[in-house]
């Protein structure tokens, strides 16, 4: 938090960019129930940090925020990347149960299929057409 003041005025830490992956989950529940971080942005701003808020799943927003942080002179920058834990996997998305838990091989295969956007019916054909995914799925299935 003190980084905006460190090195001032001759050697500011303006080459420092902090990215907070703000998925609002910690340990085995939501941060609001365990140790609420709000008002997160206002806290960092109160210590003199310029703050940008972005969709942490949007690569264009990430790239733009990093460019803006690099252009910032005199102070470090903070990027709050709003994300959803397990995004794109129906049984994992925004579910604190998956914060520190690895999927079992069948769950991992189901997650890969969902992330790729392939229906269950089309899955066998997809695996025949994509050798890399097939090798990964075969390895997962062999580990059970």
mmCIF file of C-alpha atoms in Angstrom:
data_model
loop_
_atom_site.group_PDB
_atom_site.id
_atom_site.type_symbol
_atom_site.label_atom_id
_atom_site.label_comp_id
_atom_site.label_asym_id
_atom_site.label_seq_id
_atom_site.Cartn_x
_atom_site.Cartn_y
_atom_site.Cartn_z
ATOM 1 C CA UNK A 1 0.000 0.000 0.000
ATOM 2 C CA UNK A 2 2.885 2.380 0.647
ATOM 3 C CA UNK A 3 4.419 1.937 -2.812
ATOM 4 C CA UNK A 4 3.123 5.279 -4.187
ATOM 5 C CA UNK A 5 5.185 7.084 -1.524
ATOM 6 C CA UNK A 6 8.339 4.958 -1.780
ATOM 7 C CA UNK A 7 11.188 6.413 -3.810
ATOM 8 C CA UNK A 8 9.530 9.797 -4.139
ATOM 9 C CA UNK A 9 10.365 12.177 -5.658
ATOM 10 C CA UNK A 10 13.501 10.955 -7.457
ATOM 11 C CA UNK A 11 12.878 7.224 -7.843
ATOM 12 C CA UNK A 12 9.135 6.551 -7.995
ATOM 13 C CA UNK A 13 7.949 2.967 -8.365
ATOM 14 C CA UNK A 14 6.109 3.761 -11.574
ATOM 15 C CA UNK A 15 7.384 0.539 -13.144
ATOM 16 C CA UNK A 16 5.282 -1.475 -10.674
ATOM 17 C CA UNK A 17 1.858 -2.763 -11.709
ATOM 18 C CA UNK A 18 -0.230 -4.876 -9.341
ATOM 19 C CA UNK A 19 -3.068 -7.014 -10.684
ATOM 20 C CA UNK A 20 -5.672 -8.193 -8.184
ATOM 21 C CA UNK A 21 -7.570 -11.247 -9.450
ATOM 22 C CA UNK A 22 -10.837 -10.328 -7.780
ATOM 23 C CA UNK A 23 -13.046 -13.407 -7.966
ATOM 24 C CA UNK A 24 -14.552 -12.710 -4.520
ATOM 25 C CA UNK A 25 -13.869 -16.257 -3.266
ATOM 26 C CA UNK A 26 -11.346 -17.342 -0.629
ATOM 27 C CA UNK A 27 -10.739 -20.598 1.181
ATOM 28 C CA UNK A 28 -14.099 -22.328 1.112
ATOM 29 C CA UNK A 29 -16.583 -19.467 0.867
ATOM 30 C CA UNK A 30 -17.138 -15.975 -0.487
ATOM 31 C CA UNK A 31 -14.917 -13.154 0.798
ATOM 32 C CA UNK A 32 -17.990 -11.247 1.988
ATOM 33 C CA UNK A 33 -18.657 -14.062 4.484
ATOM 34 C CA UNK A 34 -15.060 -14.686 5.630
ATOM 35 C CA UNK A 35 -13.049 -11.475 5.387
ATOM 36 C CA UNK A 36 -14.773 -8.863 3.279
ATOM 37 C CA UNK A 37 -12.380 -6.817 1.177
ATOM 38 C CA UNK A 38 -14.835 -4.057 0.302
ATOM 39 C CA UNK A 39 -14.470 -1.249 -0.471
ATOM 40 C CA UNK A 40 -11.415 -2.662 -2.277
ATOM 41 C CA UNK A 41 -10.949 0.078 -4.876
ATOM 42 C CA UNK A 42 -11.468 2.931 -2.405
ATOM 43 C CA UNK A 43 -8.885 1.426 -0.036
ATOM 44 C CA UNK A 44 -6.170 1.339 -2.697
ATOM 45 C CA UNK A 45 -7.097 4.826 -3.924
ATOM 46 C CA UNK A 46 -6.841 6.126 -0.362
ATOM 47 C CA UNK A 47 -3.173 5.082 -0.377
ATOM 48 C CA UNK A 48 -2.563 7.003 -3.609
ATOM 49 C CA UNK A 49 -2.790 4.212 -6.163
ATOM 50 C CA UNK A 50 -4.368 4.949 -9.533
ATOM 51 C CA UNK A 51 -6.844 2.081 -10.007
ATOM 52 C CA UNK A 52 -8.332 0.579 -13.142
ATOM 53 C CA UNK A 53 -11.179 -1.933 -13.006
ATOM 54 C CA UNK A 54 -11.521 -4.422 -15.839
ATOM 55 C CA UNK A 55 -13.154 -7.675 -16.854
ATOM 56 C CA UNK A 56 -10.329 -10.093 -16.099
ATOM 57 C CA UNK A 57 -11.614 -12.521 -18.723
ATOM 58 C CA UNK A 58 -11.307 -9.990 -21.552
ATOM 59 C CA UNK A 59 -7.814 -10.063 -23.088
ATOM 60 C CA UNK A 60 -8.348 -6.759 -24.895
ATOM 61 C CA UNK A 61 -9.208 -5.036 -21.588
ATOM 62 C CA UNK A 62 -6.178 -6.616 -19.913
ATOM 63 C CA UNK A 63 -3.891 -5.421 -22.704
ATOM 64 C CA UNK A 64 -5.343 -1.893 -22.630
ATOM 65 C CA UNK A 65 -5.047 -1.682 -18.833
ATOM 66 C CA UNK A 66 -1.399 -2.780 -18.944
ATOM 67 C CA UNK A 67 -0.676 -0.155 -21.623
ATOM 68 C CA UNK A 68 -2.324 2.535 -19.471
ATOM 69 C CA UNK A 69 -0.357 1.373 -16.424
ATOM 70 C CA UNK A 70 2.897 1.572 -18.393
ATOM 71 C CA UNK A 71 2.032 5.115 -19.484
ATOM 72 C CA UNK A 72 1.436 6.135 -15.870
ATOM 73 C CA UNK A 73 4.388 8.118 -14.486
ATOM 74 C CA UNK A 74 5.266 8.912 -10.905
ATOM 75 C CA UNK A 75 3.277 6.169 -9.144
ATOM 76 C CA UNK A 76 2.703 2.437 -9.375
ATOM 77 C CA UNK A 77 -0.589 1.209 -10.853
ATOM 78 C CA UNK A 78 -3.275 -1.183 -9.680
ATOM 79 C CA UNK A 79 -5.545 -3.200 -11.950
ATOM 80 C CA UNK A 80 -8.561 -4.885 -10.369
ATOM 81 C CA UNK A 81 -9.423 -7.778 -12.683
ATOM 82 C CA UNK A 82 -12.975 -8.851 -11.923
ATOM 83 C CA UNK A 83 -13.112 -12.584 -12.613
ATOM 84 C CA UNK A 84 -15.413 -15.527 -11.991
ATOM 85 C CA UNK A 85 -13.768 -18.556 -10.425
ATOM 86 C CA UNK A 86 -14.214 -21.583 -12.699
ATOM 87 C CA UNK A 87 -15.685 -19.487 -15.530
ATOM 88 C CA UNK A 88 -17.073 -21.561 -18.362
ATOM 89 C CA UNK A 89 -17.558 -24.776 -16.400
ATOM 90 C CA UNK A 90 -21.150 -25.110 -15.184
ATOM 91 C CA UNK A 91 -20.413 -27.129 -12.052
ATOM 92 C CA UNK A 92 -17.395 -25.031 -11.042
ATOM 93 C CA UNK A 93 -18.394 -21.484 -11.972
ATOM 94 C CA UNK A 94 -18.579 -19.148 -8.957
ATOM 95 C CA UNK A 95 -18.613 -22.157 -6.633
ATOM 96 C CA UNK A 96 -16.346 -21.800 -3.576
ATOM 97 C CA UNK A 97 -16.080 -25.596 -3.342
ATOM 98 C CA UNK A 98 -13.686 -25.488 -6.323
ATOM 99 C CA UNK A 99 -11.405 -22.744 -4.975
ATOM 100 C CA UNK A 100 -8.732 -25.116 -3.733
ATOM 101 C CA UNK A 101 -9.877 -28.457 -5.088
ATOM 102 C CA UNK A 102 -8.659 -30.350 -8.136
ATOM 103 C CA UNK A 103 -11.197 -32.101 -10.332
ATOM 104 C CA UNK A 104 -11.177 -35.871 -10.534
ATOM 105 C CA UNK A 105 -10.351 -37.169 -14.049
ATOM 106 C CA UNK A 106 -14.006 -37.535 -15.177
ATOM 107 C CA UNK A 107 -14.748 -34.013 -13.887
ATOM 108 C CA UNK A 108 -11.672 -32.678 -15.694
ATOM 109 C CA UNK A 109 -12.839 -34.274 -18.958
ATOM 110 C CA UNK A 110 -16.318 -32.756 -18.504
ATOM 111 C CA UNK A 111 -14.751 -29.343 -17.780
ATOM 112 C CA UNK A 112 -12.532 -29.518 -20.885
ATOM 113 C CA UNK A 113 -15.559 -30.405 -23.031
ATOM 114 C CA UNK A 114 -17.562 -27.471 -21.625
ATOM 115 C CA UNK A 115 -14.713 -24.986 -22.052
ATOM 116 C CA UNK A 116 -14.321 -26.086 -25.670
ATOM 117 C CA UNK A 117 -18.074 -25.693 -26.169
ATOM 118 C CA UNK A 118 -18.563 -29.218 -27.500
ATOM 119 C CA UNK A 119 -21.832 -31.022 -26.776
ATOM 120 C CA UNK A 120 -21.742 -34.459 -25.235
ATOM 121 C CA UNK A 121 -23.156 -35.940 -28.449
ATOM 122 C CA UNK A 122 -20.431 -34.315 -30.579
ATOM 123 C CA UNK A 123 -17.606 -35.164 -28.156
ATOM 124 C CA UNK A 124 -16.456 -38.484 -29.719
ATOM 125 C CA UNK A 125 -16.229 -36.883 -33.167
ATOM 126 C CA UNK A 126 -14.386 -33.895 -31.755
ATOM 127 C CA UNK A 127 -11.802 -36.137 -30.110
ATOM 128 C CA UNK A 128 -11.223 -37.916 -33.440
ATOM 129 C CA UNK A 129 -10.535 -34.561 -35.094
ATOM 130 C CA UNK A 130 -8.305 -33.048 -32.380
ATOM 131 C CA UNK A 131 -5.326 -35.248 -31.514
ATOM 132 C CA UNK A 132 -4.033 -32.940 -28.763
ATOM 133 C CA UNK A 133 -7.303 -32.922 -26.825
ATOM 134 C CA UNK A 134 -7.720 -36.676 -27.393
ATOM 135 C CA UNK A 135 -4.251 -37.346 -25.943
ATOM 136 C CA UNK A 136 -5.057 -35.241 -22.871
ATOM 137 C CA UNK A 137 -8.434 -36.918 -22.363
ATOM 138 C CA UNK A 138 -6.894 -40.384 -22.835
ATOM 139 C CA UNK A 139 -4.246 -39.569 -20.227
ATOM 140 C CA UNK A 140 -6.916 -38.417 -17.776
ATOM 141 C CA UNK A 141 -9.019 -41.521 -18.402
ATOM 142 C CA UNK A 142 -5.978 -43.789 -17.967
ATOM 143 C CA UNK A 143 -5.262 -42.219 -14.568
ATOM 144 C CA UNK A 144 -8.538 -43.460 -13.053
#
